[in-house]
CSV table of C-alpha atoms and ligand atoms in Angstrom, one decimal:
chain,number,residue,atom,x,y,z
A,24,UNK,CA,-60.1,36.4,-118.5
A,25,UNK,CA,-58.1,33.1,-118.8
A,26,UNK,CA,-56.2,31.8,-115.7
A,27,UNK,CA,-53.2,29.7,-116.4
A,28,UNK,CA,-51.7,27.3,-113.8
A,29,UNK,CA,-48.1,26.0,-113.9
A,30,UNK,CA,-46.9,28.8,-116.3
A,31,UNK,CA,-43.3,27.7,-115.6
A,32,UNK,CA,-43.8,24.1,-116.7
A,33,UNK,CA,-43.4,22.4,-120.1
A,34,UNK,CA,-47.0,22.7,-121.1
A,35,UNK,CA,-48.0,25.8,-119.2
A,36,UNK,CA,-45.1,28.0,-120.4
A,37,UNK,CA,-45.7,27.0,-124.0
A,38,UNK,CA,-49.5,27.7,-123.5
A,39,UNK,CA,-48.7,31.1,-122.1
A,40,UNK,CA,-46.5,31.9,-125.1
A,41,UNK,CA,-49.3,30.9,-127.6
A,42,UNK,CA,-51.9,32.8,-125.7
A,43,UNK,CA,-49.7,35.9,-125.6
A,44,UNK,CA,-49.1,35.6,-129.4
A,45,UNK,CA,-52.6,34.9,-130.4
A,46,UNK,CA,-55.2,36.2,-128.0
A,47,UNK,CA,-56.9,39.4,-128.6
A,48,UNK,CA,-56.0,42.4,-126.4
A,49,UNK,CA,-59.5,42.2,-124.8
A,50,UNK,CA,-58.7,38.7,-123.4
A,51,UNK,CA,-56.9,39.2,-120.1
A,52,UNK,CA,-54.4,36.6,-118.9
A,53,UNK,CA,-53.7,35.8,-115.3
A,54,UNK,CA,-51.1,33.3,-114.1
A,55,UNK,CA,-50.8,31.5,-110.8
A,56,UNK,CA,-47.1,31.0,-110.0
A,57,UNK,CA,-45.2,30.1,-106.9
A,58,UNK,CA,-42.1,32.3,-107.8
A,59,UNK,CA,-42.9,35.1,-110.3
A,60,UNK,CA,-39.1,35.6,-110.7
A,61,UNK,CA,-39.1,32.3,-112.8
A,62,UNK,CA,-41.2,34.0,-115.5
A,63,UNK,CA,-39.4,35.9,-118.2
A,64,UNK,CA,-39.4,39.7,-117.6
A,65,UNK,CA,-41.2,40.3,-120.9
A,66,UNK,CA,-44.0,38.0,-119.8
A,67,UNK,CA,-44.3,39.4,-116.2
A,68,UNK,CA,-45.3,42.8,-117.5
A,69,UNK,CA,-48.0,41.4,-119.8
A,70,UNK,CA,-50.0,39.2,-117.4
A,71,UNK,CA,-51.8,39.5,-114.1
A,72,UNK,CA,-49.9,37.5,-111.4
A,73,UNK,CA,-51.3,35.7,-108.4
A,74,UNK,CA,-48.4,34.4,-106.3
A,75,UNK,CA,-48.8,31.0,-104.6
A,76,UNK,CA,-49.6,27.4,-105.2
A,77,UNK,CA,-52.8,26.5,-107.2
A,78,UNK,CA,-53.3,23.7,-104.6
A,79,UNK,CA,-54.1,26.3,-101.9
A,80,UNK,CA,-57.7,27.5,-101.3
A,81,UNK,CA,-56.8,31.2,-100.6
A,82,UNK,CA,-54.7,31.3,-103.8
A,83,UNK,CA,-57.3,29.9,-106.2
A,84,UNK,CA,-60.0,32.0,-104.5
A,85,UNK,CA,-58.0,35.1,-105.4
A,86,UNK,CA,-57.0,33.8,-108.8
A,87,UNK,CA,-60.5,32.7,-110.0
A,88,UNK,CA,-62.3,35.9,-109.2
A,89,UNK,CA,-63.5,37.2,-112.6
A,90,UNK,CA,-62.2,34.2,-114.5
A,91,UNK,CA,-64.0,33.0,-117.6
A,92,UNK,CA,-61.7,30.0,-118.2
A,93,UNK,CA,-59.0,28.1,-116.4
A,94,UNK,CA,-56.1,25.9,-117.6
A,95,UNK,CA,-55.7,23.3,-114.9
A,96,UNK,CA,-52.5,21.2,-114.5
A,97,UNK,CA,-51.7,19.1,-111.4
A,98,UNK,CA,-47.9,19.3,-110.7
A,99,UNK,CA,-46.1,15.9,-110.6
A,100,UNK,CA,-45.5,15.2,-106.9
A,101,UNK,CA,-42.9,12.4,-106.5
A,102,UNK,CA,-43.0,12.6,-102.7
A,103,UNK,CA,-46.8,12.7,-102.1
A,104,UNK,CA,-48.1,10.6,-99.2
A,105,UNK,CA,-50.7,9.1,-101.5
A,106,UNK,CA,-52.0,9.2,-105.0
A,107,UNK,CA,-55.4,10.7,-104.3
A,108,UNK,CA,-53.8,13.4,-102.3
A,109,UNK,CA,-51.5,14.1,-105.3
A,110,UNK,CA,-54.3,14.5,-107.9
A,111,UNK,CA,-57.9,14.9,-106.5
A,112,UNK,CA,-56.6,16.3,-103.1
A,113,UNK,CA,-54.5,18.9,-104.9
A,114,UNK,CA,-57.6,19.8,-107.1
A,115,UNK,CA,-60.2,20.0,-104.3
A,116,UNK,CA,-59.8,23.7,-103.5
A,117,UNK,CA,-59.9,24.6,-107.2
A,118,UNK,CA,-63.0,22.5,-107.8
A,119,UNK,CA,-64.8,24.4,-105.0
A,120,UNK,CA,-63.6,27.7,-106.4
A,121,UNK,CA,-64.8,26.9,-110.0
A,122,UNK,CA,-68.3,26.9,-108.5
A,123,UNK,CA,-67.9,29.8,-106.1
A,124,UNK,CA,-66.6,32.1,-108.8
A,125,UNK,CA,-68.9,30.7,-111.6
A,126,UNK,CA,-65.9,29.9,-113.9
A,127,UNK,CA,-67.4,29.0,-117.3
A,128,UNK,CA,-64.8,26.7,-118.9
A,129,UNK,CA,-61.9,24.5,-117.6
A,130,UNK,CA,-59.3,22.7,-119.7
A,131,UNK,CA,-57.3,20.1,-117.7
A,132,UNK,CA,-54.2,18.0,-118.5
A,133,UNK,CA,-55.0,14.4,-118.1
A,134,UNK,CA,-54.3,11.0,-119.6
A,135,UNK,CA,-55.5,8.4,-122.1
A,136,UNK,CA,-57.0,5.3,-120.7
A,137,UNK,CA,-60.7,5.9,-119.9
A,138,UNK,CA,-62.8,2.9,-120.9
A,139,UNK,CA,-59.9,0.5,-121.2
A,140,UNK,CA,-60.0,-2.7,-119.1
A,141,UNK,CA,-56.8,-1.6,-117.2
A,142,UNK,CA,-58.0,2.0,-116.4
A,143,UNK,CA,-58.9,1.1,-112.8
A,144,UNK,CA,-55.4,0.0,-111.9
A,145,UNK,CA,-53.2,2.3,-113.8
A,146,UNK,CA,-51.5,4.4,-111.1
A,147,UNK,CA,-51.2,8.1,-112.0
A,148,UNK,CA,-53.7,7.6,-114.9
A,149,UNK,CA,-56.4,6.2,-112.6
A,150,UNK,CA,-55.9,9.1,-110.3
A,151,UNK,CA,-55.9,11.6,-113.2
A,152,UNK,CA,-59.2,10.2,-114.5
A,153,UNK,CA,-60.7,10.5,-110.9
A,154,UNK,CA,-59.5,14.1,-110.9
A,155,UNK,CA,-61.4,14.7,-114.2
A,156,UNK,CA,-64.5,13.2,-112.6
A,157,UNK,CA,-64.1,15.6,-109.7
A,158,UNK,CA,-63.9,18.6,-111.9
A,159,UNK,CA,-66.7,17.4,-114.1
A,160,UNK,CA,-68.9,17.0,-111.0
A,161,UNK,CA,-68.8,20.7,-110.3
A,162,UNK,CA,-70.9,21.5,-113.3
A,163,UNK,CA,-68.3,23.6,-115.1
A,164,UNK,CA,-67.8,23.0,-118.8
A,165,UNK,CA,-64.7,20.8,-118.9
A,166,UNK,CA,-62.4,19.2,-121.4
A,167,UNK,CA,-59.7,16.8,-120.2
A,168,UNK,CA,-56.8,16.6,-122.6
A,169,UNK,CA,-56.3,12.8,-122.8
A,170,UNK,CA,-52.6,12.3,-123.4
A,171,UNK,CA,-50.3,9.3,-124.0
A,172,UNK,CA,-46.7,9.5,-122.6
A,173,UNK,CA,-44.8,12.7,-123.4
A,174,UNK,CA,-41.8,12.8,-125.8
A,175,UNK,CA,-40.4,15.3,-123.3
A,176,UNK,CA,-40.1,12.6,-120.7
A,177,UNK,CA,-36.9,11.6,-122.5
A,178,UNK,CA,-35.3,14.9,-121.3
A,179,UNK,CA,-35.0,13.2,-117.9
A,180,UNK,CA,-32.5,10.8,-119.6
A,181,UNK,CA,-30.5,13.3,-121.5
A,182,UNK,CA,-27.3,12.7,-119.5
A,183,UNK,CA,-27.5,8.9,-120.0
A,184,UNK,CA,-28.3,9.5,-123.7
A,185,UNK,CA,-25.3,11.8,-124.0
A,186,UNK,CA,-22.8,9.9,-121.9
A,187,UNK,CA,-23.7,6.2,-122.6
A,188,UNK,CA,-25.9,6.3,-125.7
A,189,UNK,CA,-28.7,4.5,-123.8
A,190,UNK,CA,-32.2,5.3,-122.8
A,191,UNK,CA,-34.3,3.0,-120.6
A,192,UNK,CA,-38.0,2.1,-120.3
A,193,UNK,CA,-40.2,-0.7,-119.1
A,194,UNK,CA,-42.2,-1.6,-122.2
A,195,UNK,CA,-41.2,-4.1,-124.8
A,196,UNK,CA,-38.7,-2.8,-127.4
A,197,UNK,CA,-41.2,-3.4,-130.2
A,198,UNK,CA,-44.4,-2.3,-128.5
A,199,UNK,CA,-45.8,0.6,-130.5
A,200,UNK,CA,-47.7,3.3,-128.7
A,201,UNK,CA,-48.8,6.9,-129.2
A,202,UNK,CA,-46.5,9.7,-127.9
A,203,UNK,CA,-47.1,13.4,-127.8
A,204,UNK,CA,-44.9,16.5,-127.6
A,205,UNK,CA,-45.9,18.8,-124.8
A,206,UNK,CA,-46.0,21.7,-127.3
A,207,UNK,CA,-48.9,19.9,-129.1
A,208,UNK,CA,-50.8,19.6,-125.8
A,209,UNK,CA,-50.3,23.4,-125.2
A,210,UNK,CA,-51.6,24.1,-128.7
A,211,UNK,CA,-54.7,21.9,-128.0
A,212,UNK,CA,-55.3,23.7,-124.7
A,213,UNK,CA,-55.0,27.1,-126.4
A,214,UNK,CA,-57.6,26.2,-129.0
A,215,UNK,CA,-60.1,25.2,-126.4
A,216,UNK,CA,-59.4,28.2,-124.1
A,217,UNK,CA,-59.7,30.7,-126.9
A,218,UNK,CA,-62.8,29.3,-128.6
A,219,UNK,CA,-65.1,28.6,-125.8
A,220,UNK,CA,-68.1,27.6,-127.9
A,221,UNK,CA,-68.1,24.1,-126.3
A,222,UNK,CA,-70.2,22.9,-123.4
A,223,UNK,CA,-70.7,19.9,-121.1
A,224,UNK,CA,-67.8,17.6,-120.2
A,225,UNK,CA,-65.6,15.3,-122.2
A,226,UNK,CA,-62.1,14.4,-123.4
A,227,UNK,CA,-59.9,15.6,-126.2
A,228,UNK,CA,-57.2,13.1,-127.1
A,229,UNK,CA,-53.9,14.5,-128.3
A,230,UNK,CA,-52.1,11.5,-129.8
A,231,UNK,CA,-49.1,12.8,-131.8
A,232,UNK,CA,-48.8,11.9,-135.5
A,233,UNK,CA,-47.7,8.2,-135.2
A,234,UNK,CA,-47.3,5.2,-132.9
A,235,UNK,CA,-43.7,4.5,-131.9
A,236,UNK,CA,-41.9,1.6,-130.4
A,237,UNK,CA,-38.8,2.2,-128.3
A,238,UNK,CA,-36.7,0.6,-131.1
A,239,UNK,CA,-38.1,3.2,-133.5
A,240,UNK,CA,-37.2,5.9,-131.1
A,241,UNK,CA,-33.7,4.6,-130.8
A,242,UNK,CA,-33.3,4.5,-134.6
A,243,UNK,CA,-34.5,8.1,-134.9
A,244,UNK,CA,-32.4,9.4,-132.0
A,245,UNK,CA,-29.3,7.7,-133.5
A,246,UNK,CA,-30.0,9.5,-136.9
A,247,UNK,CA,-30.6,12.9,-135.4
A,248,UNK,CA,-27.8,12.8,-132.8
A,249,UNK,CA,-25.4,11.2,-135.4
A,250,UNK,CA,-24.3,8.4,-133.0
A,251,UNK,CA,-25.8,5.0,-132.0
A,252,UNK,CA,-28.4,5.2,-129.3
A,253,UNK,CA,-29.9,2.0,-127.9
A,254,UNK,CA,-33.0,1.1,-125.8
A,255,UNK,CA,-32.5,-0.9,-122.6
A,256,UNK,CA,-35.5,-2.5,-121.2
A,257,UNK,CA,-35.9,-2.4,-117.4
A,258,UNK,CA,-37.9,-4.8,-115.3
A,259,UNK,CA,-40.7,-3.3,-113.3
A,260,UNK,CA,-38.9,-4.4,-110.1
A,261,UNK,CA,-35.7,-2.6,-111.2
A,262,UNK,CA,-37.9,0.4,-112.2
A,263,UNK,CA,-39.4,0.5,-108.7
A,264,UNK,CA,-36.0,0.2,-107.1
A,265,UNK,CA,-34.7,3.1,-109.1
A,266,UNK,CA,-37.6,5.3,-108.1
A,267,UNK,CA,-37.2,4.4,-104.5
A,268,UNK,CA,-33.5,5.1,-104.6
A,269,UNK,CA,-34.4,8.6,-105.8
A,270,UNK,CA,-36.6,9.2,-102.8
A,271,UNK,CA,-39.9,8.7,-104.5
A,272,UNK,CA,-42.6,7.8,-101.9
A,273,UNK,CA,-43.8,4.2,-101.8
A,274,UNK,CA,-47.4,5.0,-103.0
A,275,UNK,CA,-46.1,7.1,-105.9
A,276,UNK,CA,-43.5,4.4,-106.9
A,277,UNK,CA,-46.2,1.8,-106.8
A,278,UNK,CA,-48.4,4.0,-109.0
A,279,UNK,CA,-45.7,4.4,-111.6
A,280,UNK,CA,-45.2,0.6,-111.7
A,281,UNK,CA,-49.0,0.1,-112.0
A,282,UNK,CA,-49.2,2.7,-114.8
A,283,UNK,CA,-46.3,1.2,-116.8
A,284,UNK,CA,-47.8,-2.3,-116.4
A,285,UNK,CA,-51.1,-0.9,-117.7
A,286,UNK,CA,-49.4,0.7,-120.6
A,287,UNK,CA,-48.0,-2.7,-121.6
A,288,UNK,CA,-51.5,-4.0,-121.5
A,289,UNK,CA,-53.5,-1.6,-123.6
A,290,UNK,CA,-53.9,1.5,-121.6
A,291,UNK,CA,-53.1,3.8,-124.5
A,292,UNK,CA,-54.9,1.8,-127.2
A,293,UNK,CA,-58.4,2.9,-126.6
A,294,UNK,CA,-58.6,6.0,-128.9
A,295,UNK,CA,-58.1,5.7,-132.7
A,296,UNK,CA,-55.9,8.3,-134.4
A,297,UNK,CA,-58.0,10.5,-136.7
A,298,UNK,CA,-57.6,14.0,-138.0
A,299,UNK,CA,-59.2,15.2,-134.8
A,300,UNK,CA,-57.0,13.2,-132.4
A,301,UNK,CA,-53.6,13.3,-134.2
A,302,UNK,CA,-51.3,16.2,-133.3
A,303,UNK,CA,-48.5,17.5,-135.6
A,304,UNK,CA,-45.1,17.2,-133.9
A,305,UNK,CA,-43.3,14.1,-135.1
A,306,UNK,CA,-40.7,12.4,-132.9
A,307,UNK,CA,-38.0,13.3,-135.5
A,308,UNK,CA,-38.9,17.0,-135.3
A,309,UNK,CA,-39.0,16.8,-131.5
A,310,UNK,CA,-35.6,15.2,-131.4
A,311,UNK,CA,-34.1,17.8,-133.8
A,312,UNK,CA,-35.6,20.8,-132.0
A,313,UNK,CA,-35.7,19.8,-128.3
A,314,UNK,CA,-33.7,16.6,-127.6
A,315,UNK,CA,-30.6,17.4,-129.6
A,316,UNK,CA,-30.0,20.9,-128.1
A,317,UNK,CA,-30.6,19.4,-124.6
A,318,UNK,CA,-28.2,16.5,-125.1
A,319,UNK,CA,-25.5,18.8,-126.6
A,320,UNK,CA,-25.9,21.5,-123.9
B,403,LIG,N1,-45.3,12.9,-118.4
B,403,LIG,C1,-46.2,12.2,-119.0
B,403,LIG,O1,-45.9,11.3,-119.8
B,403,LIG,C2,-47.6,12.5,-118.8
B,403,LIG,C3,-48.7,11.9,-119.5
B,403,LIG,C4,-50.0,12.2,-119.3
B,403,LIG,C5,-50.3,13.3,-118.3
B,403,LIG,N2,-49.3,13.9,-117.7
B,403,LIG,C6,-49.6,15.0,-116.7
B,403,LIG,O2,-48.9,16.1,-117.2
B,403,LIG,C7,-48.7,17.0,-116.1
B,403,LIG,C8,-47.2,17.5,-116.1
B,403,LIG,O3,-47.1,18.5,-117.1
B,403,LIG,P1,-45.7,19.2,-117.4
B,403,LIG,O4,-44.8,18.2,-117.9
B,403,LIG,O5,-46.0,20.5,-118.2
B,403,LIG,O6,-45.3,19.6,-115.9
B,403,LIG,P2,-43.9,20.2,-115.5
B,403,LIG,O7,-43.1,20.7,-116.6
B,403,LIG,O8,-43.2,19.2,-114.5
B,403,LIG,O9,-44.3,21.5,-114.7
B,403,LIG,C9,-44.8,21.5,-113.4
B,403,LIG,C10,-45.4,22.8,-113.0
B,403,LIG,O10,-46.0,22.7,-111.8
B,403,LIG,C11,-45.4,23.7,-110.9
B,403,LIG,N3,-45.4,23.2,-109.5
B,403,LIG,C12,-44.6,22.2,-109.0
B,403,LIG,N4,-45.0,21.9,-107.8
B,403,LIG,C13,-46.0,22.7,-107.4
B,403,LIG,C14,-46.8,22.9,-106.3
B,403,LIG,N5,-46.6,22.2,-105.2
B,403,LIG,N6,-47.7,23.9,-106.3
B,403,LIG,C15,-47.9,24.6,-107.4
B,403,LIG,N7,-47.2,24.5,-108.5
B,403,LIG,C16,-46.3,23.5,-108.6
B,403,LIG,C17,-44.1,24.0,-111.4
B,403,LIG,O11,-43.8,25.3,-111.0
B,403,LIG,P3,-42.4,25.8,-110.2
B,403,LIG,O12,-41.7,26.5,-111.3
B,403,LIG,O13,-43.0,26.6,-109.1
B,403,LIG,O14,-41.7,24.5,-109.7
B,403,LIG,C18,-44.3,23.9,-112.9
B,403,LIG,O15,-44.9,25.1,-113.4
B,403,LIG,C19,-49.0,16.2,-114.8
B,403,LIG,O16,-50.3,16.6,-114.4
B,403,LIG,C20,-49.0,14.7,-115.3
B,403,LIG,O17,-49.9,13.9,-114.6
B,403,LIG,C21,-48.0,13.5,-117.9
């Protein structure tokens, strides 16, 4: 049996679709979800459901009984009192339950950056790598999906793209970096969860097909949306102020600033793109299939 956390999120919902499409009938699927009503009716009848948060000990204790494999994703928490609480703190109960229930394999969503000089001061990425170490220390077979920034982050800006033709970011307009579509992360997770011939611990990078600079993204968005879209660079101070104005807690806002500073200084440059680390969805395809409908909605 495979247990899927965050089945209503970007990655988790796509993963669940793939597993329902491709897994054999003998592979049971169980989801942990806070509100089962958020799952489509057709899915509710095909999976075992444990209701609650996967950060809670009693919930993971029930969910991991009889589990062969777990898909692990820490929910973004903008209001957390601290970064460790948000990542390793949230994962602690599950890490204990992996051992108690003798779970064989875990696939987790994490970030690129391990081994780079800036990895120790990279906010959410530093915390995510510490979470990977916590899971690996339990002795479970573990693969961390090491991701760059998600293309899907642009959906947070769909109103400003639609109304003003502008998207903002903190990196230089011509700084190229990898970017990945969440659907490619889900596909990578599905492959690892269905073929559990791997052992030990390690990372699987999911880099997308090409490096992109914000100016390249503006060009592609303009072509796909049929109107000019421009990139506006924001200082890290303005970025922090915008986060704070939205109610983001101080430690989490600081972490975002540290992460973006680290991205400007090589955080995502440590893993070369090869056939094994590239993933298929191009930014243009993502814009055509995901961004354009969201902006026009
Ligand atoms: N964004 C990036 O560029 C980037 C890069 C590298 C790694 N990551 C990592 O990717 C992950 C985000 O993935 P995503 O985009 O698929 O997430 P997402 O779409 O934001 O989904 C979050 C999921 O977590 C659930 N959730 C929220 N709060 C919860 C709580 N307190 N307890 C239990 N479940 C809760 C949500 O369920 P409900 O329906 O109940 O709200 C939803 O299923 C994070 O771990 C982040 O660190 C992100």
